[in-house]
Short mmCIF file of C-alpha atoms in Angstrom, two decimals:
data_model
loop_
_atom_site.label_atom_id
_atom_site.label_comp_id
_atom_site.label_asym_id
_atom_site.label_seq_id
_atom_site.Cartn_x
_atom_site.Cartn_y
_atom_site.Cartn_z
CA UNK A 26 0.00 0.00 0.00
CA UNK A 27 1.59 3.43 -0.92
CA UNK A 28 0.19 6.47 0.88
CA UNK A 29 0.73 10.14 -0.27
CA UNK A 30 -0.41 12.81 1.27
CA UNK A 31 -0.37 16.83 1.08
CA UNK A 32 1.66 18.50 4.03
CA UNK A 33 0.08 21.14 5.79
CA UNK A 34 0.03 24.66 4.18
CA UNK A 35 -0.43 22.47 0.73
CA UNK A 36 -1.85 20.76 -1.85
CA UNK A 37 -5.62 20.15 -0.28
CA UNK A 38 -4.55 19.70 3.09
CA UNK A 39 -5.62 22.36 5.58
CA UNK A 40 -3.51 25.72 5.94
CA UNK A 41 -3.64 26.96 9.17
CA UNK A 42 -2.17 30.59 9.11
CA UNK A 43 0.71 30.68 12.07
CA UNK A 44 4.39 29.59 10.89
CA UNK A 45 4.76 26.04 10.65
CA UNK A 46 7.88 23.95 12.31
CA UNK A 47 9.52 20.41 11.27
CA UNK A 48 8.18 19.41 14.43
CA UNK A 49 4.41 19.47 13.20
CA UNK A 50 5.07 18.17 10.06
CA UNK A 51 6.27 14.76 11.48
CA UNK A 52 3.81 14.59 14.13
CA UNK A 53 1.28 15.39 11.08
CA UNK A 54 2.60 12.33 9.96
CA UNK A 55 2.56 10.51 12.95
CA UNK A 56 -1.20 11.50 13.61
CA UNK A 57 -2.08 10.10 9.98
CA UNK A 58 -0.41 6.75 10.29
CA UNK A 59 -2.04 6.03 13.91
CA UNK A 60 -5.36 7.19 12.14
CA UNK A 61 -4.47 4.58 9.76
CA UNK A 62 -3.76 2.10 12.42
CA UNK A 63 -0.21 1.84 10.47
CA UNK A 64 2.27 0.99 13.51
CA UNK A 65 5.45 -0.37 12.15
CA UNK A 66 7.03 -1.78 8.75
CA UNK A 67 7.22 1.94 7.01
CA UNK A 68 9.08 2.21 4.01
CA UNK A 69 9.15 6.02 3.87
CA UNK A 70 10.70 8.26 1.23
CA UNK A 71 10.30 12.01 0.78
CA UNK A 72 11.86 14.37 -1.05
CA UNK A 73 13.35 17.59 -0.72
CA UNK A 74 11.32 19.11 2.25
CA UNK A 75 10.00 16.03 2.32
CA UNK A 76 13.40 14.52 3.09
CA UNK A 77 13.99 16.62 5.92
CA UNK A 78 11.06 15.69 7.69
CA UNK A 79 11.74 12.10 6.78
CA UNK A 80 15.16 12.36 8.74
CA UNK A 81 13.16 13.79 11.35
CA UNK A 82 10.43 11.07 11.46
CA UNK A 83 13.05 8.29 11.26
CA UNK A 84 14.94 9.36 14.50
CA UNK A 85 11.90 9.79 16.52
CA UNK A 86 9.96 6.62 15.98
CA UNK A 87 12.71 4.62 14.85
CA UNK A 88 10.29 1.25 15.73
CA UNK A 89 7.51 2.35 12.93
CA UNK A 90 10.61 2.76 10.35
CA UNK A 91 11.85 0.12 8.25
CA UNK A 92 13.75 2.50 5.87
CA UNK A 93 14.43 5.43 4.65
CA UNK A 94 14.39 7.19 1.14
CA UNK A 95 15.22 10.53 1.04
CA UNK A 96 15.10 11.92 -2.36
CA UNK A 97 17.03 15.22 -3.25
CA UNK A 98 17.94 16.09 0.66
CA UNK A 99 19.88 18.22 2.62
CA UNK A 100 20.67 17.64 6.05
CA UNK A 101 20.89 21.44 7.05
CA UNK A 102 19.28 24.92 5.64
CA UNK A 103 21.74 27.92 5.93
CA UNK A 104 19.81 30.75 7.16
CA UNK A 105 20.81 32.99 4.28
CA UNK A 106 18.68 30.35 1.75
CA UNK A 107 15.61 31.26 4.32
CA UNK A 108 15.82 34.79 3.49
CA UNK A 109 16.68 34.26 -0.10
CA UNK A 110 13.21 32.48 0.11
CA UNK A 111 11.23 35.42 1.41
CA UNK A 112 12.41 37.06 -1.27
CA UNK A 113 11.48 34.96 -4.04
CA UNK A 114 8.32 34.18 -2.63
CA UNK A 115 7.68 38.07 -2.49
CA UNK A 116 7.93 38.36 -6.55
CA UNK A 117 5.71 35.11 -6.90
CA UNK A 118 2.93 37.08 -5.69
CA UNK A 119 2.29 38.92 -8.89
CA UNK A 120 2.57 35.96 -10.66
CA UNK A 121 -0.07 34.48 -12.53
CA UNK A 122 -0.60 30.28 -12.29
CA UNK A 123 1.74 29.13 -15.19
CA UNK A 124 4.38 31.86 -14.77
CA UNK A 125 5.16 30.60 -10.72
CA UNK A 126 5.04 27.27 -12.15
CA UNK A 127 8.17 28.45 -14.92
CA UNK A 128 9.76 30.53 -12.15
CA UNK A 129 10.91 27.09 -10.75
CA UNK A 130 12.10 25.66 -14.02
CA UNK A 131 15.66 27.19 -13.85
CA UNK A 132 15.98 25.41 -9.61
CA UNK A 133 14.03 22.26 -10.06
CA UNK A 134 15.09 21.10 -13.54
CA UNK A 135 18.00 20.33 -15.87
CA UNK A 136 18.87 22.70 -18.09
CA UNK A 137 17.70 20.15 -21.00
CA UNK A 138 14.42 19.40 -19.24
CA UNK A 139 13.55 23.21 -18.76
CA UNK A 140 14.41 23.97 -22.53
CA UNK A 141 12.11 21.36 -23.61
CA UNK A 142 9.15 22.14 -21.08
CA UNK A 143 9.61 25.92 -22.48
CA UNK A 144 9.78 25.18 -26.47
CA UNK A 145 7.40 21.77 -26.56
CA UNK A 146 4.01 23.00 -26.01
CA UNK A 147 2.75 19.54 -25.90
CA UNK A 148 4.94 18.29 -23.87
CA UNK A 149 4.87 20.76 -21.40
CA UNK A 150 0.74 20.05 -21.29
CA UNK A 151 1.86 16.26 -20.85
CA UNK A 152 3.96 16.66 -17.85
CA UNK A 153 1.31 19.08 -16.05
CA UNK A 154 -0.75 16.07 -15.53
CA UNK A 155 1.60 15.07 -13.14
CA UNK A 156 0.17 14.77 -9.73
CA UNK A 157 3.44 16.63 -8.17
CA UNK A 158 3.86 18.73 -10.98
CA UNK A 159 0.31 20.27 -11.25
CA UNK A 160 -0.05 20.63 -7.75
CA UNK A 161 1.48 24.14 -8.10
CA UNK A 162 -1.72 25.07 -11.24
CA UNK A 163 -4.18 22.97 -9.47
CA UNK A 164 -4.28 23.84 -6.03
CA UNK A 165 -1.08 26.94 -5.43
CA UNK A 166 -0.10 27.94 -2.09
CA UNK A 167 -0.66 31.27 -1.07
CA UNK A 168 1.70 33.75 0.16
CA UNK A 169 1.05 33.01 3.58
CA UNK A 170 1.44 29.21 3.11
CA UNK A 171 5.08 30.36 1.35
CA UNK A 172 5.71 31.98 4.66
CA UNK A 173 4.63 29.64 7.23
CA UNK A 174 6.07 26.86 5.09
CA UNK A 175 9.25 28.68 5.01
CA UNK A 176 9.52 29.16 8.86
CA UNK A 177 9.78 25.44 9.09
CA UNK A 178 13.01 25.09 7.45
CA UNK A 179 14.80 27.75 9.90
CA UNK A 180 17.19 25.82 12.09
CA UNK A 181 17.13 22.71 10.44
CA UNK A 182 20.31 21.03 11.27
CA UNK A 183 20.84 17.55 11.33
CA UNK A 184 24.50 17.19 10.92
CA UNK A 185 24.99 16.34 14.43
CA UNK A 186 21.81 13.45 14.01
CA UNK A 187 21.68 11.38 10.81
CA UNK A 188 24.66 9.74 12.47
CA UNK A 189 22.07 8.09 14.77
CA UNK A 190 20.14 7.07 11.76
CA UNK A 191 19.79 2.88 12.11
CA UNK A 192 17.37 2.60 9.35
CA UNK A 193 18.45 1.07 6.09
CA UNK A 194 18.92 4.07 4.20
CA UNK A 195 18.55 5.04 0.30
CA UNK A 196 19.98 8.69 -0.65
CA UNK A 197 18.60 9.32 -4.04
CA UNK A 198 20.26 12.49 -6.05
CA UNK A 199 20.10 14.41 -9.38
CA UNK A 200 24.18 15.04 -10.99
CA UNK A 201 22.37 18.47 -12.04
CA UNK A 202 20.37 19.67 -9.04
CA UNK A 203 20.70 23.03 -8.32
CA UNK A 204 19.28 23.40 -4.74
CA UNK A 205 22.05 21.01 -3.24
CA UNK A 206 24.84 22.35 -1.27
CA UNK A 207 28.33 20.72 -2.94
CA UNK A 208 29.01 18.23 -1.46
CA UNK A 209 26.35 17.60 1.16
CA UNK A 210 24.48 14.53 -0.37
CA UNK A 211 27.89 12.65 -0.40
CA UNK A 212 28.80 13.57 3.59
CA UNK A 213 25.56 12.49 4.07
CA UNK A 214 25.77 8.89 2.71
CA UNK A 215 29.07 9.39 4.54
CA UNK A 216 27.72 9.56 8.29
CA UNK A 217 24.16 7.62 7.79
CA UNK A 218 25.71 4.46 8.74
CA UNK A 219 23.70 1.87 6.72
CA UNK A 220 22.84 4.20 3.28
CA UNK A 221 23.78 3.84 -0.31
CA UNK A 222 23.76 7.16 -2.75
CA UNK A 223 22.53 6.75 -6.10
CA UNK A 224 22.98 9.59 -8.67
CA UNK A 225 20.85 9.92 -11.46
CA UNK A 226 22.95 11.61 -14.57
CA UNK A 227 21.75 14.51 -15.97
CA UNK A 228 18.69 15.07 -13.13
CA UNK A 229 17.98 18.30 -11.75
CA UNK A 230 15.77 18.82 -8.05
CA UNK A 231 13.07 17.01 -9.56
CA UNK A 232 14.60 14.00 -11.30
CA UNK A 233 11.14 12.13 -10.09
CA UNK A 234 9.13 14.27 -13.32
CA UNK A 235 12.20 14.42 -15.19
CA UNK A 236 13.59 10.53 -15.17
CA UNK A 237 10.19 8.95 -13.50
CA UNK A 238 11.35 5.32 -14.90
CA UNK A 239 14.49 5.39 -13.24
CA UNK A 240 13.55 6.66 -10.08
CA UNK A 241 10.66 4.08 -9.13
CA UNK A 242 13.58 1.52 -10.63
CA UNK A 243 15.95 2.54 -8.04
CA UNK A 244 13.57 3.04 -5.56
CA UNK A 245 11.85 -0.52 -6.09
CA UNK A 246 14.24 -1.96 -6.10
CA UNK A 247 15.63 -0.65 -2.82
CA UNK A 248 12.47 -1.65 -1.10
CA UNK A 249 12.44 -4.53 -2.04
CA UNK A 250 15.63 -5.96 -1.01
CA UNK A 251 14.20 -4.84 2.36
CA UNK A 252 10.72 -6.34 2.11
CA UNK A 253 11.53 -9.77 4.29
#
């Protein structure tokens, strides 16, 4: 059974309007698995802000976590990215739907992928019907969710932590993503203890829309090796 959900402050979830911490986002996801009476055996995998909560979730309830995926992570966010946030979030206010949505191109994809999605019409139509993809046309967070979203990743710092991570751990990362500090995803397989890195050639941020095939490969894979 796969289950996705919408964090709070997206997608159809609720948005509450105070600023939002790591914190609540795992016990979101705590909350939903006991609703689910899920209690153990979790194969979880999230990416980018995803990832960071994942980390978090992992080292709390270690017992409900069989392994870990964390897709296009970071282990810390320098304050200075925070700010550079507020910022950009600031001139996606006068944005209209599909021009936020091609304000990301040049962070979340390869430089092929973005030149494609920008000069193939058709193709661009074809990968808006992508669940994580069209989540930005379909249902867009508001300035405030940018905000309160963004509050969550100040003081995230787990370079001290995923050393304590026991989980069977897959790193997953794009050779072309943009949003990764140098050298982070490799110090990270470095001090996760029981992790392999994969690198996916050519990928930006979001090698999930941009090399779908080879990502549910790698990650299927992964799981099940662990599935016993």
């Amino acid at each position: 059974v796969v289950v996705a959900f919408d964090n709070r402050g997206a997608g159809k979830s609720s948005r509450p309007d105070f600023p939002y911490t790591m914190e609540m986002f795992v016990e979101d996801l705590k909350h939903l698995l006991d609703y689910l009476g899920i209690t153990e055996g979790i194969h979880l995998c999230g990416s980018s802000m995803g990832a960071m909560i994942s980390q978090k979730f992992a080292l709390k309830y270690p017992k409900m976590t069989k392994t870990l995926i964390l897709c296009a992570p970071g282990s810390y966010y320098p304050p200075k990215t925070s700010d550079q946030n507020l910022l950009a979030y600031n001139m996606l206010k006068d944005l209209d739907l599909e021009q936020r949505v091609k304000f990301y191109f040049p962070l979340i994809y390869s430089r092929a992928f973005k030149k494609r999605l920008e000069n193939d019409r058709a193709f661009f139509d074809e990968i808006s019907k992508d669940m994580n993809f069209c989540a930005q046309l379909v249902d867009p967070p508001l300035y405030k969710d940018y905000i309160n979203q963004n509050e969550a990743f100040k003081n995230f710092d787990m370079r001290g932590s995923i050393k304590d991570i026991i989980q069977p751990t897959l790193i997953l990362s794009g050779s072309k993503d943009k949003m990764s500090i140098p050298g982070e995803i490799q110090s990270m397989h470095e001090e996760i203890p029981n992790s392999i890195l994969e690198v996916i050639l050519g990928a930006g941020h979001g090698f999930n829309i941009e090399f779908p095939e080879e990502t549910n490969r790698i990650i299927w894979k992964f799981v099940q090796e662990h599935l016993s």
